[in-house]
mmCIF file with all atom_site columns, C-alpha atoms in Angstrom:
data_model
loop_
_atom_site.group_PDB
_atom_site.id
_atom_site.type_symbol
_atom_site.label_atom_id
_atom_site.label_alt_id
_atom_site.label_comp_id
_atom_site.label_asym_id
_atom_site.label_entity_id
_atom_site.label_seq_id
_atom_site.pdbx_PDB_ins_code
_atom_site.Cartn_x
_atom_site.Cartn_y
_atom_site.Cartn_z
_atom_site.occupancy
_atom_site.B_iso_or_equiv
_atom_site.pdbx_formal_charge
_atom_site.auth_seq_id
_atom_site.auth_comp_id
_atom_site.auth_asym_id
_atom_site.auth_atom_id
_atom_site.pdbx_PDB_model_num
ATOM 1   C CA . UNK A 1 1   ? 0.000   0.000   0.000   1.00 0.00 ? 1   UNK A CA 1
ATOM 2   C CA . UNK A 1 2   ? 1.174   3.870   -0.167  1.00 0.00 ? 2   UNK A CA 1
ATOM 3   C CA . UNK A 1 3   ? -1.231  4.495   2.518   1.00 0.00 ? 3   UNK A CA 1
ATOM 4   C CA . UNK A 1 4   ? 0.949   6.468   5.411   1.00 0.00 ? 4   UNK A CA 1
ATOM 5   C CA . UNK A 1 5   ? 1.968   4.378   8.836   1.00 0.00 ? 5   UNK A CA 1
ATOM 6   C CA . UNK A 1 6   ? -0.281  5.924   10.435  1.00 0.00 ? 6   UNK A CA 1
ATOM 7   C CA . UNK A 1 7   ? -3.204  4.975   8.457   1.00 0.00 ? 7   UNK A CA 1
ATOM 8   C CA . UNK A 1 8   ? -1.993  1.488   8.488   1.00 0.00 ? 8   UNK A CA 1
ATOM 9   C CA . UNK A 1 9   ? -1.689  1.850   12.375  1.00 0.00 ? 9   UNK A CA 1
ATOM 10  C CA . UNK A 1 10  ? -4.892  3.609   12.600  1.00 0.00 ? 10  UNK A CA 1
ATOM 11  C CA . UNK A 1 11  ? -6.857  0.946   10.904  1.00 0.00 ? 11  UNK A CA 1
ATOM 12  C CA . UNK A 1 12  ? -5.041  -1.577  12.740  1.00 0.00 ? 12  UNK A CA 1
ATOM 13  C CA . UNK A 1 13  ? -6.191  0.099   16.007  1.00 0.00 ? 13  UNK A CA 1
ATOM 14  C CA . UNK A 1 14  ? -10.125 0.045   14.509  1.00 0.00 ? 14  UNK A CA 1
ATOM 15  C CA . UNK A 1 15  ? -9.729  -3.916  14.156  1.00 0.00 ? 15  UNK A CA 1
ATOM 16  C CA . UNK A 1 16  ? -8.517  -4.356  17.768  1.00 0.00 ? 16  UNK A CA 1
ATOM 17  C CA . UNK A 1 17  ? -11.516 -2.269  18.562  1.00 0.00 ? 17  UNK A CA 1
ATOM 18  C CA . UNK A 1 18  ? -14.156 -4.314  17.033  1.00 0.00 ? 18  UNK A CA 1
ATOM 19  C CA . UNK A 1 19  ? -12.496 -7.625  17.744  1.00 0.00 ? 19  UNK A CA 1
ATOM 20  C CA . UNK A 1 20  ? -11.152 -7.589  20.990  1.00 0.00 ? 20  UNK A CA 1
ATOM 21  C CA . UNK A 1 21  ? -7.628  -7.157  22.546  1.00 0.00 ? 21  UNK A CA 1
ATOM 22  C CA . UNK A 1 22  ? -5.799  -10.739 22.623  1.00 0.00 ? 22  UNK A CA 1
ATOM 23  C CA . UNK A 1 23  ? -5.333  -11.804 25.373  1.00 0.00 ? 23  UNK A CA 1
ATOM 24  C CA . UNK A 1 24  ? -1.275  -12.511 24.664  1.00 0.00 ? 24  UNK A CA 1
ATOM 25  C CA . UNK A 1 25  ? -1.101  -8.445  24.791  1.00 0.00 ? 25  UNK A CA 1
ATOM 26  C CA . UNK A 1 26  ? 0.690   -7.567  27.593  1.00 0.00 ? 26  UNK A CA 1
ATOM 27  C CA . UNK A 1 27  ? 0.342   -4.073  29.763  1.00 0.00 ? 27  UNK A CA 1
ATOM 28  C CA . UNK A 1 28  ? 3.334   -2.099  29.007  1.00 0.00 ? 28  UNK A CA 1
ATOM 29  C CA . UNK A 1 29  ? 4.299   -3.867  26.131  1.00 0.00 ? 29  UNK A CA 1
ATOM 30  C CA . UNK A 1 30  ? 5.100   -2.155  22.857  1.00 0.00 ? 30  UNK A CA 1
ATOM 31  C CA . UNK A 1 31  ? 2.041   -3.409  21.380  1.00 0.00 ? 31  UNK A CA 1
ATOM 32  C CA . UNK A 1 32  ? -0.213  -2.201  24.262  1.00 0.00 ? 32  UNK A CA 1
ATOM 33  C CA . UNK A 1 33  ? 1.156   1.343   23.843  1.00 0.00 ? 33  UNK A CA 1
ATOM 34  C CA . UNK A 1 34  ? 0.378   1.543   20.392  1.00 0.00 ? 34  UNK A CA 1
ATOM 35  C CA . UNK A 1 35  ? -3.366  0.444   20.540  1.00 0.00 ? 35  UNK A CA 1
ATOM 36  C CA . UNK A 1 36  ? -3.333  3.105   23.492  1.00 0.00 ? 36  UNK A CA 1
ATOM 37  C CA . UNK A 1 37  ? -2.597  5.846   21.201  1.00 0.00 ? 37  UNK A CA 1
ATOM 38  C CA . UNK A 1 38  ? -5.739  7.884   19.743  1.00 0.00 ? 38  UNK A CA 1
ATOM 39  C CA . UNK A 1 39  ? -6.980  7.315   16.088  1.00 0.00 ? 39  UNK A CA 1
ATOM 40  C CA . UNK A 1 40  ? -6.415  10.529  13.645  1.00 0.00 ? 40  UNK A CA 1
ATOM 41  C CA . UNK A 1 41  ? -8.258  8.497   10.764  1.00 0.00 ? 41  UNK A CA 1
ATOM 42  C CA . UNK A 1 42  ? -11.746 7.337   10.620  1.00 0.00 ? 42  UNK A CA 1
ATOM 43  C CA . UNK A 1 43  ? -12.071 3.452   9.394   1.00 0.00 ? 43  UNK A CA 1
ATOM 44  C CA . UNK A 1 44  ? -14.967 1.789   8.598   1.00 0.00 ? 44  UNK A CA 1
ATOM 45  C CA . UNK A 1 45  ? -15.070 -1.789  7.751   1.00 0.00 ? 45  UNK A CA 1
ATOM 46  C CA . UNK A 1 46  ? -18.009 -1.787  5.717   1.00 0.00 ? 46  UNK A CA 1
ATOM 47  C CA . UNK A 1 47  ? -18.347 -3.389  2.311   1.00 0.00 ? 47  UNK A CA 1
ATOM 48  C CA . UNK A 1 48  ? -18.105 -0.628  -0.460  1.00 0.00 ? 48  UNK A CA 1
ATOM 49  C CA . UNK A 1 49  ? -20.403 -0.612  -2.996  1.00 0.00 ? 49  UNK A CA 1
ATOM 50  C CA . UNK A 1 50  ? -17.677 -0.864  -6.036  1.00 0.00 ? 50  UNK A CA 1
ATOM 51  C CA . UNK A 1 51  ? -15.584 -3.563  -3.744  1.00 0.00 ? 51  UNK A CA 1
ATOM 52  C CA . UNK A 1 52  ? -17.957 -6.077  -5.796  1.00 0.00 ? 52  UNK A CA 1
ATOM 53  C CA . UNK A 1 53  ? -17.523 -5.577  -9.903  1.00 0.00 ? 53  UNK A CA 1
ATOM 54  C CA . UNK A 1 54  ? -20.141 -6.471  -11.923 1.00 0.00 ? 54  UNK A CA 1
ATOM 55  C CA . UNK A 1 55  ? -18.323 -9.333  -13.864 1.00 0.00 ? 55  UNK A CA 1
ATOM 56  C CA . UNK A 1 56  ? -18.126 -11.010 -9.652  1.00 0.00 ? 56  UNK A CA 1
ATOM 57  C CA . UNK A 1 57  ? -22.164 -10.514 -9.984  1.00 0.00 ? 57  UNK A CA 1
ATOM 58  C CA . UNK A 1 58  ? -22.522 -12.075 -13.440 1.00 0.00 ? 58  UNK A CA 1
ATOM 59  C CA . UNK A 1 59  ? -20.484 -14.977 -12.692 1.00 0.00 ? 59  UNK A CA 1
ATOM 60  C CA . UNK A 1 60  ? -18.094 -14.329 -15.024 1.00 0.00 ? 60  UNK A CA 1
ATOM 61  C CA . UNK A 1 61  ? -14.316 -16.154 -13.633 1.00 0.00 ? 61  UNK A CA 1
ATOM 62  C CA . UNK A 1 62  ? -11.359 -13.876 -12.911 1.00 0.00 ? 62  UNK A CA 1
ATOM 63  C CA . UNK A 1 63  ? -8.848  -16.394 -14.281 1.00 0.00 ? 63  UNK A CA 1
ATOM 64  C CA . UNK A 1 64  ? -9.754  -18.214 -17.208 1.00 0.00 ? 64  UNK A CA 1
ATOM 65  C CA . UNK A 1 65  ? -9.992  -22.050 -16.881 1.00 0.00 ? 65  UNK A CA 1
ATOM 66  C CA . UNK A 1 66  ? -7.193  -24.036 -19.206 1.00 0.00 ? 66  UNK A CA 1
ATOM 67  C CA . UNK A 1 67  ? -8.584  -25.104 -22.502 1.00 0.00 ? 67  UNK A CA 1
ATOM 68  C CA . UNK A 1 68  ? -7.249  -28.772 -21.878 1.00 0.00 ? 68  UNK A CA 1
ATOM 69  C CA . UNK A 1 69  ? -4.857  -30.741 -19.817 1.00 0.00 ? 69  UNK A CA 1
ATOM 70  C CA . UNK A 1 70  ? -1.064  -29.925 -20.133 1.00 0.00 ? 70  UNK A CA 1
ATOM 71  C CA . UNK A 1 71  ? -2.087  -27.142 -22.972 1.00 0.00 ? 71  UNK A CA 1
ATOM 72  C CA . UNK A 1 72  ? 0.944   -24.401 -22.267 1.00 0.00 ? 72  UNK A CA 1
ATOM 73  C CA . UNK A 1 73  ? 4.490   -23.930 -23.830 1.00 0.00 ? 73  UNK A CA 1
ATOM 74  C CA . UNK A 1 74  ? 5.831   -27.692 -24.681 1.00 0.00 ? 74  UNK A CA 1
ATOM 75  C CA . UNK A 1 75  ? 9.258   -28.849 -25.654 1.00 0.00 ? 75  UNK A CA 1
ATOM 76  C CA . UNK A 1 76  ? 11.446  -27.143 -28.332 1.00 0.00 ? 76  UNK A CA 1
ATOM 77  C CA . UNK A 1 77  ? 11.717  -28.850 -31.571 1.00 0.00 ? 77  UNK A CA 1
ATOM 78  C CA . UNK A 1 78  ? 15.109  -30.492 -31.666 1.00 0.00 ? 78  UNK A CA 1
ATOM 79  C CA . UNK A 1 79  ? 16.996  -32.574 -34.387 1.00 0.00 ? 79  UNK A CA 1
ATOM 80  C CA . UNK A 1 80  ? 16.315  -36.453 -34.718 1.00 0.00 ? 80  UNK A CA 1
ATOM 81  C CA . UNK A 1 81  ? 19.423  -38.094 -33.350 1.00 0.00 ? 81  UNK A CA 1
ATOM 82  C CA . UNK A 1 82  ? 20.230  -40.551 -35.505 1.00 0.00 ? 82  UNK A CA 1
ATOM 83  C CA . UNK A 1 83  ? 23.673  -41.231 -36.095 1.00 0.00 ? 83  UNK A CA 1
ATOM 84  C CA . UNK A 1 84  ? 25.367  -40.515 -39.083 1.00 0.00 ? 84  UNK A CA 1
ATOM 85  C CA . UNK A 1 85  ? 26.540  -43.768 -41.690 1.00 0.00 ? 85  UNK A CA 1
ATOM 86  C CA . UNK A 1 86  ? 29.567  -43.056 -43.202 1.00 0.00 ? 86  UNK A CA 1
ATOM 87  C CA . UNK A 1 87  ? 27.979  -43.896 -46.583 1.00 0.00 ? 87  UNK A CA 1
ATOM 88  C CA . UNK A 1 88  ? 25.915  -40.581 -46.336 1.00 0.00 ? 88  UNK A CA 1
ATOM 89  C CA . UNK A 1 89  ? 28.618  -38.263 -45.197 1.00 0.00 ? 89  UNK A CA 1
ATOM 90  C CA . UNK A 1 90  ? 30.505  -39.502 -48.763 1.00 0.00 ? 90  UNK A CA 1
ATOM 91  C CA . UNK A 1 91  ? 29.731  -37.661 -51.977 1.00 0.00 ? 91  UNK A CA 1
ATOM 92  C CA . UNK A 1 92  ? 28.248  -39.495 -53.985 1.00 0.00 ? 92  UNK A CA 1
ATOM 93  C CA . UNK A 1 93  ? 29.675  -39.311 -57.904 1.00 0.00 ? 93  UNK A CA 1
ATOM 94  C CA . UNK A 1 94  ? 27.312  -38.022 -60.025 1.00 0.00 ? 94  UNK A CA 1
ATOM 95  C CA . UNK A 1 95  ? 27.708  -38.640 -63.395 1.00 0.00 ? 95  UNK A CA 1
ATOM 96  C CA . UNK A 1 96  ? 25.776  -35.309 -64.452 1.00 0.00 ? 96  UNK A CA 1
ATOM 97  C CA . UNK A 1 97  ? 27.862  -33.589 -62.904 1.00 0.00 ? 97  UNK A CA 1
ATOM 98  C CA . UNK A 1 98  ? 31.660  -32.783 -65.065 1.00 0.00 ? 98  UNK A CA 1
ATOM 99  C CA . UNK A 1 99  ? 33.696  -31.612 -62.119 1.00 0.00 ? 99  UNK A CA 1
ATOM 100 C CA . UNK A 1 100 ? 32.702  -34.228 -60.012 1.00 0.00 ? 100 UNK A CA 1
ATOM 101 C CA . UNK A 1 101 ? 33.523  -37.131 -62.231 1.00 0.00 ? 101 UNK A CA 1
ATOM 102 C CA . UNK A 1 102 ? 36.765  -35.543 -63.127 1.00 0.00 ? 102 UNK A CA 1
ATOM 103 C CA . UNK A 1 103 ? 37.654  -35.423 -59.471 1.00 0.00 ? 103 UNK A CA 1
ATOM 104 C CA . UNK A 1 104 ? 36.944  -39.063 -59.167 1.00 0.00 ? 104 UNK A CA 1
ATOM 105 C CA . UNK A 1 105 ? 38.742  -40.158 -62.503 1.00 0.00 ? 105 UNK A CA 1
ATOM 106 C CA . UNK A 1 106 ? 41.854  -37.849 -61.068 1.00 0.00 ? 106 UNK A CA 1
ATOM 107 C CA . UNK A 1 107 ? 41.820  -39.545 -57.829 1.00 0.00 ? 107 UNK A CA 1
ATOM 108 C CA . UNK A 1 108 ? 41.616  -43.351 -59.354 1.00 0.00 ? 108 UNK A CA 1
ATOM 109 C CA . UNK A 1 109 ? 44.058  -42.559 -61.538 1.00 0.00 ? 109 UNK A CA 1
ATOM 110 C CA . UNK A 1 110 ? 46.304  -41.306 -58.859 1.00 0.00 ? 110 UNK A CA 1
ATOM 111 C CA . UNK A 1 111 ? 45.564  -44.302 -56.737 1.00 0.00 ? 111 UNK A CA 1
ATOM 112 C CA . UNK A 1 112 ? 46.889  -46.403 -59.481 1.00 0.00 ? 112 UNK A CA 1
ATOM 113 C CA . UNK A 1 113 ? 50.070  -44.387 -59.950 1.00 0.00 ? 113 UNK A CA 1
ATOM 114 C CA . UNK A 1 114 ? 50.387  -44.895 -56.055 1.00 0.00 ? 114 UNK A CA 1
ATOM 115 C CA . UNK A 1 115 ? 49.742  -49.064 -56.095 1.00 0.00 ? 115 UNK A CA 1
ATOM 116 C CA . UNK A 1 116 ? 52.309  -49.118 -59.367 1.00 0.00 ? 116 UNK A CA 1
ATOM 117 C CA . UNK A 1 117 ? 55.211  -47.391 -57.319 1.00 0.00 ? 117 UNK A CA 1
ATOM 118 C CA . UNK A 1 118 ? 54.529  -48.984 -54.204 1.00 0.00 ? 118 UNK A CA 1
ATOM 119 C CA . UNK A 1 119 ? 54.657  -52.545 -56.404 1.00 0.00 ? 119 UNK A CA 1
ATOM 120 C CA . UNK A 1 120 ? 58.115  -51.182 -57.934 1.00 0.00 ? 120 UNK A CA 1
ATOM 121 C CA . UNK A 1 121 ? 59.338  -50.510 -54.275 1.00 0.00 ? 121 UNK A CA 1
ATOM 122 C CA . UNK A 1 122 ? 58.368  -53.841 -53.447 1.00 0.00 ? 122 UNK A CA 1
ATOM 123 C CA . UNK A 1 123 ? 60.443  -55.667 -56.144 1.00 0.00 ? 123 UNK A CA 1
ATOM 124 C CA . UNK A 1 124 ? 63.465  -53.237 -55.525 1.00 0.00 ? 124 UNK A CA 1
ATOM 125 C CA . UNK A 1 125 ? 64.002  -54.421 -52.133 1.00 0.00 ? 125 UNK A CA 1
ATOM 126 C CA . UNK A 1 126 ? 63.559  -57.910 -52.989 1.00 0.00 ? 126 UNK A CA 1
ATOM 127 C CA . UNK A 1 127 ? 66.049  -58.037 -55.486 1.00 0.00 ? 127 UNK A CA 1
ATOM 128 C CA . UNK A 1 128 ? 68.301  -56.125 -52.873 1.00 0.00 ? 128 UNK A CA 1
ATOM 129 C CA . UNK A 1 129 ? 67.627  -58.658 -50.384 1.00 0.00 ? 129 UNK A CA 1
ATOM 130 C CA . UNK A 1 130 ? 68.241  -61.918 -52.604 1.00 0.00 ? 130 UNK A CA 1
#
C-alpha cells in the first residue's frame, strides 16, 4: 500500500476495537502502547459498494480455466538423433555432374600411380635382399 503508517496503524487500532484485545497483549508492552494511542483516521469496515464488480455478480471467472490438460508452452523442436553412416557423409559421384567425375577419374588414376610405385618398391628391395 502507499497508505501512510499511520493509516496502516490507525486501521489496525479500529480492528482491535471491534475484535477484541488478545489476550497474549501484555500491559506495558510495545504493542499495548500503540493500541493506546488515539486514532487521527476514521475506518470503517463496511463493504463498499464498487468492492464487488459487476463481472463477480454475473459470474463471469477472474482467471480463465485451461482449454485442456497440459495445454501451455511444450518442448522445443530439436533434431532427430540418428547417427550418421559413413555412406551418407561420402559424396556421392554423379555422373551429371563434369567436375565431379573428373575429381573421381583424377583420384583413381592417382591411386593407381600410387599401387604401381609402391609394387616397384616392393620388387626393388627384394632383389636387394636376394
Amino acid at each position: 500500500t502507499d497508505a501512510p503508517p499511520q493509516v496502516v496503524w490507525d486501521i489496525m487500532r479500529a480492528h482491535v476495537a471491534q475484535a477484541g484485545r488478545s489476550p497474549k497483549i501484555e500491559d506495558g508492552s510495545p504493542a499495548h502502547v500503540i493500541l493506546q494511542q488515539q486514532s487521527t483516521t476514521e475506518v470503517s469496515f463496511a463493504s463498499h459498494r464498487d468492492a464487488d464488480p459487476e463481472s463477480r455478480r454475473i459470474k463471469l471467472v477472474r482467471y480463465q480455466i485451461n482449454p485442456e490438460k497440459n495445454w501451455g508452452p511444450k518442448a522445443r523442436h530439436t533434431e532427430s538423433r540418428k547417427p550418421a553412416t559413413r555412406e551418407s557423409k561420402r559424396k556421392q559421384a554423379d555422373p551429371a555432374d563434369k567436375t565431379n567425375a573428373n575429381a573421381v577419374a583424377d583420384a583413381e588414376a592417382a591411386a593407381a600411380d600410387i599401387s604401381a610405385v609402391s609394387v616397384a618398391e616392393t620388387e626393388a628391395k627384394k632383389s636387394r635382399t636376394e
